Structure formats: structure tokens, C-alpha cells
Short mmCIF file of C-alpha atoms and ligand atoms in Angstrom, two decimals:
data_model
loop_
_atom_site.label_atom_id
_atom_site.label_comp_id
_atom_site.label_asym_id
_atom_site.label_seq_id
_atom_site.Cartn_x
_atom_site.Cartn_y
_atom_site.Cartn_z
CA UNK A 1 -17.67 -12.98 -7.85
CA UNK A 2 -14.96 -15.60 -7.98
CA UNK A 3 -11.47 -16.11 -9.30
CA UNK A 4 -11.43 -17.90 -12.67
CA UNK A 5 -8.73 -19.31 -14.96
CA UNK A 6 -9.19 -16.23 -17.09
CA UNK A 7 -8.39 -13.99 -14.12
CA UNK A 8 -5.35 -16.12 -13.31
CA UNK A 9 -4.15 -15.81 -16.91
CA UNK A 10 -4.57 -12.03 -16.87
CA UNK A 11 -2.63 -11.88 -13.59
CA UNK A 12 0.26 -13.81 -15.13
CA UNK A 13 0.43 -11.22 -17.89
CA UNK A 14 0.32 -8.41 -15.33
CA UNK A 15 3.23 -9.98 -13.44
CA UNK A 16 5.27 -10.13 -16.66
CA UNK A 17 4.39 -6.48 -17.40
CA UNK A 18 5.65 -5.21 -14.06
CA UNK A 19 8.69 -7.50 -14.23
CA UNK A 20 9.60 -5.83 -17.54
CA UNK A 21 9.14 -2.43 -15.87
CA UNK A 22 11.84 -3.38 -13.36
CA UNK A 23 10.31 -5.21 -10.39
CA UNK A 24 12.86 -7.84 -9.38
CA UNK A 25 11.69 -9.18 -6.01
CA UNK A 26 10.25 -12.62 -6.80
CA UNK A 27 8.23 -12.77 -3.59
CA UNK A 28 6.54 -9.49 -4.47
CA UNK A 29 5.82 -10.72 -8.01
CA UNK A 30 4.40 -13.93 -6.57
CA UNK A 31 2.05 -11.95 -4.30
CA UNK A 32 0.82 -9.85 -7.24
CA UNK A 33 0.29 -13.09 -9.17
CA UNK A 34 -1.80 -14.50 -6.37
CA UNK A 35 -4.10 -11.67 -5.28
CA UNK A 36 -7.43 -11.28 -7.15
CA UNK A 37 -7.24 -7.53 -7.87
CA UNK A 38 -10.67 -7.69 -9.53
CA UNK A 39 -12.15 -8.24 -6.07
CA UNK A 40 -10.72 -4.89 -4.90
CA UNK A 41 -12.05 -2.79 -7.79
CA UNK A 42 -15.09 -0.53 -7.99
CA UNK A 43 -17.84 -2.24 -10.04
CA UNK A 44 -17.51 0.21 -12.97
CA UNK A 45 -13.86 -0.69 -13.56
CA UNK A 46 -13.74 -4.45 -13.06
CA UNK A 47 -13.00 -5.08 -16.74
CA UNK A 48 -9.71 -3.19 -16.28
CA UNK A 49 -8.58 -4.98 -13.11
CA UNK A 50 -5.41 -6.41 -14.65
CA UNK A 51 -4.29 -3.27 -16.43
CA UNK A 52 -1.22 -1.75 -14.83
CA UNK A 53 -3.06 1.44 -13.91
CA UNK A 54 -4.67 3.20 -10.94
CA UNK A 55 -8.50 3.37 -10.96
CA UNK A 56 -11.16 5.25 -8.94
CA UNK A 57 -12.52 3.47 -5.85
CA UNK A 58 -14.95 6.21 -4.74
CA UNK A 59 -14.56 9.13 -2.32
CA UNK A 60 -12.14 10.73 -4.79
CA UNK A 61 -9.53 8.02 -4.07
CA UNK A 62 -7.81 5.38 -6.21
CA UNK A 63 -6.53 1.84 -6.05
CA UNK A 64 -2.80 2.25 -6.76
CA UNK A 65 -1.19 1.02 -9.96
CA UNK A 66 0.14 -2.55 -9.46
CA UNK A 67 3.65 -1.44 -10.51
CA UNK A 68 3.59 1.24 -7.82
CA UNK A 69 2.33 -1.23 -5.19
CA UNK A 70 5.11 -3.65 -6.14
CA UNK A 71 7.73 -0.88 -6.22
CA UNK A 72 6.86 0.43 -2.75
CA UNK A 73 6.71 -3.11 -1.36
CA UNK A 74 10.08 -4.01 -2.89
CA UNK A 75 11.69 -0.95 -1.27
CA UNK A 76 10.32 -2.07 2.11
CA UNK A 77 12.10 -5.47 2.08
CA UNK A 78 9.32 -7.27 3.95
CA UNK A 79 10.11 -10.56 5.67
CA UNK A 80 7.70 -12.74 7.68
CA UNK A 81 6.51 -11.29 11.00
CA UNK A 82 7.63 -7.76 10.11
CA UNK A 83 5.36 -5.24 11.83
CA UNK A 84 4.16 -2.81 9.18
CA UNK A 85 2.19 0.41 9.66
CA UNK A 86 0.32 1.31 6.46
CA UNK A 87 -1.20 4.78 6.02
CA UNK A 88 -4.06 4.83 3.48
CA UNK A 89 -5.85 1.46 3.37
CA UNK A 90 -7.92 2.53 0.35
CA UNK A 91 -9.15 -0.62 -1.40
CA UNK A 92 -6.99 -2.85 0.81
CA UNK A 93 -5.10 -4.25 -2.18
CA UNK A 94 -1.67 -3.10 -0.96
CA UNK A 95 -2.59 -4.42 2.50
CA UNK A 96 -3.18 -7.85 0.96
CA UNK A 97 0.26 -7.76 -0.72
CA UNK A 98 1.95 -7.03 2.62
CA UNK A 99 0.01 -9.84 4.30
CA UNK A 100 0.93 -12.31 1.54
CA UNK A 101 4.57 -11.58 2.39
CA UNK A 102 3.93 -12.61 5.98
CA UNK A 103 3.85 -9.17 7.57
CA UNK A 104 1.68 -8.16 10.54
CA UNK A 105 -0.15 -5.15 9.18
CA UNK A 106 -1.63 -2.16 11.03
CA UNK A 107 -3.54 -0.11 8.47
CA UNK A 108 -5.18 3.31 8.84
CA UNK A 109 -7.81 4.95 6.59
CA UNK A 110 -9.45 8.36 7.04
CA UNK A 111 -12.46 7.84 4.71
CA UNK A 112 -15.10 5.93 6.64
CA UNK A 113 -16.74 4.35 3.58
CA UNK A 114 -13.44 2.99 2.27
CA UNK A 115 -12.42 1.86 5.75
CA UNK A 116 -15.65 -0.17 6.09
CA UNK A 117 -15.49 -1.59 2.58
CA UNK A 118 -11.84 -2.66 2.79
CA UNK A 119 -12.51 -4.27 6.15
CA UNK A 120 -15.40 -6.33 4.78
CA UNK A 121 -13.54 -7.27 1.62
CA UNK A 122 -10.26 -8.31 3.24
CA UNK A 123 -12.09 -10.38 5.85
CA UNK A 124 -14.06 -12.12 3.11
CA UNK A 125 -10.78 -13.04 1.42
CA UNK A 126 -9.29 -14.30 4.69
CA UNK A 127 -6.80 -11.45 5.22
CA UNK A 128 -6.41 -10.26 8.80
CA UNK A 129 -4.71 -6.91 9.29
CA UNK A 130 -5.55 -4.62 12.21
CA UNK A 131 -7.79 -1.86 10.88
CA UNK A 132 -7.99 1.68 12.21
CA UNK A 133 -10.26 4.52 11.19
CA UNK A 134 -8.37 7.73 11.76
CA UNK A 135 -5.78 10.24 10.64
CA UNK A 136 -2.62 8.39 9.65
CA UNK A 137 -0.61 11.60 9.93
CA UNK A 138 -0.38 10.81 13.63
CA UNK A 139 0.57 7.16 13.07
CA UNK A 140 -0.47 4.68 15.75
CA UNK A 141 1.86 5.31 18.71
CA UNK A 142 0.12 2.83 21.03
CA UNK A 143 0.96 -0.02 18.62
CA UNK A 144 4.46 1.16 17.68
CA UNK A 145 7.31 1.21 17.14
CA UNK A 146 7.16 -0.44 13.71
CA UNK A 147 9.74 -2.28 11.58
CA UNK A 148 8.28 -0.70 8.46
CA UNK A 149 6.06 2.27 7.65
CA UNK A 150 4.37 2.60 4.27
CA UNK A 151 2.50 5.72 3.17
CA UNK A 152 0.31 5.19 0.09
CA UNK A 153 -0.72 8.85 -0.39
CA UNK A 154 1.41 11.83 -1.44
CA UNK A 155 2.72 13.84 1.52
CA UNK A 156 3.99 17.45 1.55
CA UNK A 157 6.69 16.41 3.98
CA UNK A 158 7.64 13.45 6.14
CA UNK A 159 5.37 13.56 9.22
CA UNK A 160 7.54 13.77 12.35
CA UNK A 161 5.14 11.49 14.25
CA UNK A 162 5.80 8.69 11.73
CA UNK A 163 9.59 9.04 11.95
CA UNK A 164 9.27 8.75 15.71
CA UNK A 165 7.37 5.45 15.38
CA UNK A 166 10.00 3.77 13.19
CA UNK A 167 12.26 1.26 14.96
CA UNK A 168 16.02 1.75 14.77
CA UNK A 169 16.96 -0.36 11.73
CA UNK A 170 13.46 0.16 10.32
CA UNK A 171 12.48 1.39 6.85
CA UNK A 172 9.83 3.94 5.83
CA UNK A 173 8.64 4.44 2.24
CA UNK A 174 6.71 7.64 1.52
CA UNK A 175 5.96 9.68 -1.62
CA UNK A 176 6.82 13.34 -0.91
CA UNK A 177 6.03 16.32 -3.11
CA UNK A 178 3.15 18.54 -4.26
CA UNK A 179 -0.34 17.68 -5.56
CA UNK A 180 0.89 16.75 -9.04
CA UNK A 181 4.00 14.72 -8.46
CA UNK A 182 6.02 13.20 -5.68
CA UNK A 183 9.46 11.65 -5.23
CA UNK A 184 9.51 8.19 -3.74
CA UNK A 185 11.50 8.57 -0.53
CA UNK A 186 12.99 5.67 1.41
CA UNK A 187 14.16 6.39 4.93
CA UNK A 188 16.28 4.04 7.03
CA UNK A 189 16.51 4.83 10.73
CA UNK A 190 20.19 4.15 11.40
CA UNK A 191 20.13 5.27 15.03
CA UNK A 192 17.81 7.22 17.32
CA UNK A 193 18.61 10.55 15.69
CA UNK A 194 20.18 9.32 12.41
CA UNK A 195 17.84 8.94 9.43
CA UNK A 196 19.31 8.04 6.02
CA UNK A 197 17.19 9.17 3.09
CA UNK A 198 17.28 8.07 -0.57
CA UNK A 199 15.16 8.99 -3.61
CA UNK A 200 13.60 6.46 -6.00
CA UNK A 201 11.86 8.13 -8.93
CA UNK A 202 8.75 10.21 -9.50
CA UNK A 203 5.14 9.11 -8.94
CA UNK A 204 1.63 10.58 -8.75
CA UNK A 205 -0.47 9.69 -5.71
CA UNK A 206 -3.69 11.14 -4.29
CA UNK A 207 -2.80 13.52 -1.44
CA UNK A 208 -2.19 12.58 2.17
CA UNK A 209 -4.81 14.69 3.95
CA UNK A 210 -4.82 15.96 7.52
CA UNK A 211 -7.71 15.21 9.89
CA UNK A 212 -10.82 13.16 9.17
CA UNK A 213 -13.05 13.12 6.05
CA UNK A 214 -13.09 16.42 4.09
N1 SAH B 1 -2.94 1.38 -1.14
C1 SAH B 1 -4.24 1.88 -1.50
C2 SAH B 1 -4.09 3.31 -1.95
C3 SAH B 1 -5.30 4.10 -1.75
S1 SAH B 1 -5.12 5.80 -2.20
C4 SAH B 1 -4.83 1.04 -2.61
O1 SAH B 1 -4.06 0.55 -3.45
O2 SAH B 1 -6.04 0.88 -2.68
C5 SAH B 1 -4.61 6.53 -0.68
C6 SAH B 1 -5.55 6.39 0.48
O3 SAH B 1 -5.03 7.15 1.56
C7 SAH B 1 -6.97 6.89 0.26
O4 SAH B 1 -7.88 5.88 0.53
C8 SAH B 1 -7.10 8.06 1.23
O5 SAH B 1 -8.41 8.21 1.78
C9 SAH B 1 -6.10 7.68 2.30
N2 SAH B 1 -5.60 8.78 3.12
C10 SAH B 1 -5.27 10.03 2.73
N3 SAH B 1 -4.83 10.76 3.78
C11 SAH B 1 -4.89 9.93 4.87
C12 SAH B 1 -4.59 10.09 6.26
N4 SAH B 1 -4.15 11.24 6.77
N5 SAH B 1 -4.76 9.02 7.06
C13 SAH B 1 -5.22 7.84 6.60
N6 SAH B 1 -5.54 7.64 5.29
C14 SAH B 1 -5.37 8.66 4.45
#
């Protein structure tokens, strides 16, 4: 499948929709306007690719809503060459947004099927993150510390291992709550033992699970 003028037109409308919902970072909007979301969707939902909604991608998981992807990315303040650890590759759509902003991305997924599919798809589109199959709860200490950490699944609490892998001056964005709803938490590591936390609205993510598969 390719990227047509119709797709480009639908993407422009999507960008305007999320702009109206409050996304202000022009570089983030530009990335959303550029990435062919229809190439990240499950076949049954392709017709809805440019709706501002989450959709199933198999294995009980979802591709996040574009507004949510943009919102998390905006909170991260990505600049070129930023080293980003992403937990929950899923479809790889959020990974593509980070890469469009010039980040070096290390992305972890615990569902083997999604891990393999995202890898194939992102490579086909020319995106080159470092992929890991594993439990993101533990982070990726051998590749850390990171400038940014992004968790794209709802956590019960902030995993200590992830806080430990954040650089001083670094930012982590993680939805924290129960199965039904989570607060968007942004953490800035001010100093080795000083973490500043702020809250940015309520969201609904699939859960961050411990260990591999189910
Ligand atoms: N950003 C992705 C969101 C996918 S949903 C997208 O837009 O497509 C969240 C993903 O996190 C799921 O694919 C799920 O399998 C994965 N996940 C959940 N717990 C995890 C863990 N402990 N480690 C790694 N990935 C995890």
C-alpha cells in the first residue's frame, strides 16, 4: 500500500483536529502530518487511520490516539540526537514520531508478534530505531542513561529501574493509575536524588504488564 494525495489530505485534517485540541508544538504537528498512519494500522481498521482515536492492533493492544501520541511527545521536548527509551513499541507509530524529530530511539516491546511486525514495518519505511524484545519494566540499563524515557502503557507506579536510567536533566513521561484511567505524569530529574513531578490530565492506556507475553 502506498501514500496517496487522499491520505495526505486526511492527515492535514488530522493535524488541524489535534491542533484545535491543544497541541502547540509545530515540530510535533509536522511529524504527525508526515507519517502515514495507515501503514501502521491493522487491516480491519485502515479506513479509520486518520480518525483521532486508538484502534486494535492485535494481541489485545492498541495503536495510541494521535492526540495522545502528540501530547506525550510534546511533554518530552525532543531535540535532534536526544537519546530516548520508549517502553511499548506496539505498532511503532509513536517510534516513528520520535525518529522524525531527530531522536535516537531505543524501543522495547513484550509481545513477540508486535515486536516482529513493528520491526518489519519501520524498516520498510526507512525508520531505524534500536529494537528490543523484552520487559520494559526493567528498562535497558546497558544502553542508558537516557535523556528521555517514554512509557506508552498505563503503569501502576513509576518503575524505580526507569527513574534510575534517566539522566540528570532528563525527562520521563508516563501514564500512572489503575486499569481504567491514568494521570499523565512528567518527571524531571533535577539532580541525582531530586525528581520533580507534574500532572498533565487523564488518559486511558492499555496496561503496562510485568514479564513476557501473558
Ligand atoms: N505507542 C504504541 C502504543 C502501543 S500500546 C502505538 O501507538 O502503537 C502499549 C504497548 O506496550 C503494547 O504493545 C504492549 O504490548 C506494550 N507493553 C505493555 N507492557 C510492556 C512491558 N512491560 N514492556 C514492554 N512493552 C510493554
